[in-house]
Short mmCIF file of C-alpha atoms in Angstrom, two decimals:
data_model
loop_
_atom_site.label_atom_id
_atom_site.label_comp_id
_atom_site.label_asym_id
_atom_site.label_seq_id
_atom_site.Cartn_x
_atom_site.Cartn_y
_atom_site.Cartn_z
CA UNK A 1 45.50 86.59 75.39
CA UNK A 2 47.82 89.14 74.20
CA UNK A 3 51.17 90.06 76.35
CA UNK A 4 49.94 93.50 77.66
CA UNK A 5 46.91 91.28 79.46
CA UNK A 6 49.57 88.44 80.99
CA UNK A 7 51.44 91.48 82.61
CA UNK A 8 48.81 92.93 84.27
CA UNK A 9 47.47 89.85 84.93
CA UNK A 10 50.88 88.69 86.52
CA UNK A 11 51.09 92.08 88.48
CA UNK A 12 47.90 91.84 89.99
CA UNK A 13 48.98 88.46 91.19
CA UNK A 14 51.88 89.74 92.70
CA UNK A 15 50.56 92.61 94.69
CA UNK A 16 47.52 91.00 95.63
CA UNK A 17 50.21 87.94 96.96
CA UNK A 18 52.29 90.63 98.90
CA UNK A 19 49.17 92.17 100.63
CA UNK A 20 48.17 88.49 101.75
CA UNK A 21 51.77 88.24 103.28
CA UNK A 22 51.79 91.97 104.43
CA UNK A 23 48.10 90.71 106.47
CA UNK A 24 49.21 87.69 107.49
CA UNK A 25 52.37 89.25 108.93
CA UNK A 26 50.80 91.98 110.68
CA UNK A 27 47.69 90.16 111.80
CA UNK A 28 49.49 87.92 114.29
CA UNK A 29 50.67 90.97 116.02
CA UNK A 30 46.92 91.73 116.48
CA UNK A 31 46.56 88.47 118.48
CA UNK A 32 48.30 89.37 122.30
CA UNK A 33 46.79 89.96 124.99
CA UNK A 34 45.75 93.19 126.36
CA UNK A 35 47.67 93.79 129.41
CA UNK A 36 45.04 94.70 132.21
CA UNK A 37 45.30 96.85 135.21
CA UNK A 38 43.48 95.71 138.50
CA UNK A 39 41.81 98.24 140.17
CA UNK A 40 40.87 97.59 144.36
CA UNK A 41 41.89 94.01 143.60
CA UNK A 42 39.72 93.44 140.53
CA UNK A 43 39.43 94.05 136.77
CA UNK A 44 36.33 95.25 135.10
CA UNK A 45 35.52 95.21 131.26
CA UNK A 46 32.39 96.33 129.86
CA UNK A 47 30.36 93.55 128.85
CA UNK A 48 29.25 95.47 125.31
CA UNK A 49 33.14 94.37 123.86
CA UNK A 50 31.65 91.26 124.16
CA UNK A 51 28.76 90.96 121.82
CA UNK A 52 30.46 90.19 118.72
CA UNK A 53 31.09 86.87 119.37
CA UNK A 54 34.52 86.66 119.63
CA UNK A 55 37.50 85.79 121.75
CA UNK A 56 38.82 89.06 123.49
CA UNK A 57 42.31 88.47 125.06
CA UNK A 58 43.25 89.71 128.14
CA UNK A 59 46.66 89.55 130.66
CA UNK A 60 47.82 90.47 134.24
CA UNK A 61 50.82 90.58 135.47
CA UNK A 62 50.71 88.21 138.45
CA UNK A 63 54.35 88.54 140.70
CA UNK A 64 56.13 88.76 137.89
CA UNK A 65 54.70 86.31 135.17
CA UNK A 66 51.62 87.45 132.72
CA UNK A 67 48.57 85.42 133.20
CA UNK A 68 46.94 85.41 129.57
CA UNK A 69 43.12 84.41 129.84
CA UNK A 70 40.10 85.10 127.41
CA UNK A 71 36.75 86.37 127.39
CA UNK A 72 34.03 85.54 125.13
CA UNK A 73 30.21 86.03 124.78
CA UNK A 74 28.47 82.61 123.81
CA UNK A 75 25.06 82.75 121.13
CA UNK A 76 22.89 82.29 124.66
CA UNK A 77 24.19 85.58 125.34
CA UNK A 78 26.90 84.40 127.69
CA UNK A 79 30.30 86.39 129.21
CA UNK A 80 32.55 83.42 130.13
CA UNK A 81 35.93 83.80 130.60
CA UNK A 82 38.76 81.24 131.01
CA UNK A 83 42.67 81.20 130.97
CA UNK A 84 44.17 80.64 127.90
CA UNK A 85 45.53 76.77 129.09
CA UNK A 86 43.80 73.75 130.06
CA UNK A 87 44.88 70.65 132.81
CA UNK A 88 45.84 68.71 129.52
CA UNK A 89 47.92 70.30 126.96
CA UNK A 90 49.20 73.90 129.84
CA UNK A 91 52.75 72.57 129.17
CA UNK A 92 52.95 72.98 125.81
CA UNK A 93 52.14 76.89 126.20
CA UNK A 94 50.16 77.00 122.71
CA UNK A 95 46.67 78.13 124.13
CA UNK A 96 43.45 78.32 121.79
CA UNK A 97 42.23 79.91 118.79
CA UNK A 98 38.76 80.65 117.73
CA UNK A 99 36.90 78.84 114.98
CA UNK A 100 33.09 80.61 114.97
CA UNK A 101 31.73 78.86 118.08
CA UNK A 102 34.08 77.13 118.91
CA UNK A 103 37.33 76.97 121.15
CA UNK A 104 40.30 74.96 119.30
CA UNK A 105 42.92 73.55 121.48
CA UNK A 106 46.57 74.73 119.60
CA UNK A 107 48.36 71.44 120.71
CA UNK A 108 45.95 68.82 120.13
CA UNK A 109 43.37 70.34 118.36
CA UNK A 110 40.28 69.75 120.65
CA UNK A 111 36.96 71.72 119.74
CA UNK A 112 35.07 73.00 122.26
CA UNK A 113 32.00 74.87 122.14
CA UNK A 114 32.08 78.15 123.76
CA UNK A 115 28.53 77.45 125.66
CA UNK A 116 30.83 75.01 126.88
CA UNK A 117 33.43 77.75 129.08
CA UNK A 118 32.57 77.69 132.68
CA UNK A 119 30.72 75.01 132.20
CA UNK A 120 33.09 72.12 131.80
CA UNK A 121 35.76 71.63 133.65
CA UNK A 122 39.27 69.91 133.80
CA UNK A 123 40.95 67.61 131.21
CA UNK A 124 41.58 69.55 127.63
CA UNK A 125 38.72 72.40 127.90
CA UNK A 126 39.64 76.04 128.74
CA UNK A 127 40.49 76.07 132.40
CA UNK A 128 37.78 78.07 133.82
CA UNK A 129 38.31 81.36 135.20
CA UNK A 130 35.86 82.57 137.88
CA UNK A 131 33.82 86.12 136.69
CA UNK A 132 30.63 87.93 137.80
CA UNK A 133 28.19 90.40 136.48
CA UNK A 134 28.20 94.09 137.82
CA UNK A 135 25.62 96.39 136.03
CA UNK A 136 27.20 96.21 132.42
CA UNK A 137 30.31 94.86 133.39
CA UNK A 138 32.30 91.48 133.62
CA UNK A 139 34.02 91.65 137.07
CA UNK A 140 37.08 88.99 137.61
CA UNK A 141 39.21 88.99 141.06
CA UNK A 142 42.89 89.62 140.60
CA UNK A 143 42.92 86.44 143.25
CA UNK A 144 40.76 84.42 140.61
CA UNK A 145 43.55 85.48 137.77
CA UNK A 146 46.31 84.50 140.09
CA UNK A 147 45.23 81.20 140.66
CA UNK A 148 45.89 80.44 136.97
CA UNK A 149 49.46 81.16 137.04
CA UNK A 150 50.52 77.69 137.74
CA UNK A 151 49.60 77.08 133.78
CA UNK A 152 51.90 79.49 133.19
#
């Protein structure tokens, strides 16, 4: 390998290093929630956000304190929705991330399968959050959101 190649080689390493810190950086400001405004005491999100699979995060403002929750459409074709705590690990404020189909618990690491949300309920799962279908949207009572708030 001659020196000209090593350079190259070495700069190529270096930018391609700084654009995986540049992503990583910027990418967790991509993960907040989307503050939500109620409308006549509910919010409404069209359920077609929904069909790629993956965890959609969502806030109100509830007197004061933001209520983060998420929204996610299972393979059966599923909305489900649930705050972003459980009855478990809520104190530890850390939430879930997404791994494919499943729901990880950021404290303790619990899996859960996203057929799973609204389904199962209490201990470490994602605290359900009440929703209903209205045409093609995903209808959830500000009252429903506010009842999560003691997680927060």
């Amino acid at each position: 390998m001659t020196k000209r190649f090593l350079f190259r080689l070495a700069v190529l390493m270096l930018i391609l290093g700084m654009a995986g810190v540049a992503h990583a950086f910027f990418g967790m400001f991509d993960r907040g929630p989307r503050m939500l405004q109620p409308d006549k005491g509910v919010v409404r999100l069209s359920l077609d956000q929904f069909r790629d699979g993956q965890a959609h995060r969502y806030a109100l403002d509830v007197a004061g304190k933001t209520v983060p929750f998420f929204v996610i459409q299972s393979r059966d074709g599923v909305a489900r929705a649930a705050f972003d705590a459980c009855d478990v690990c809520w104190a530890e404020r850390k939430g879930y991330s997404q791994d494919g189909d499943f729901m990880v618990c950021d404290n303790c690491g619990q899996r859960f399968h996203t057929s799973r949300i609204n389904e199962v309920k209490g201990g470490c799962n994602p605290a359900p959050l009440e929703r209903t279908v209205d045409g093609g949207d995903l209808v959830i009572r500000v009252a429903d959101i506010a009842a999560g708030a003691r997680y927060f």
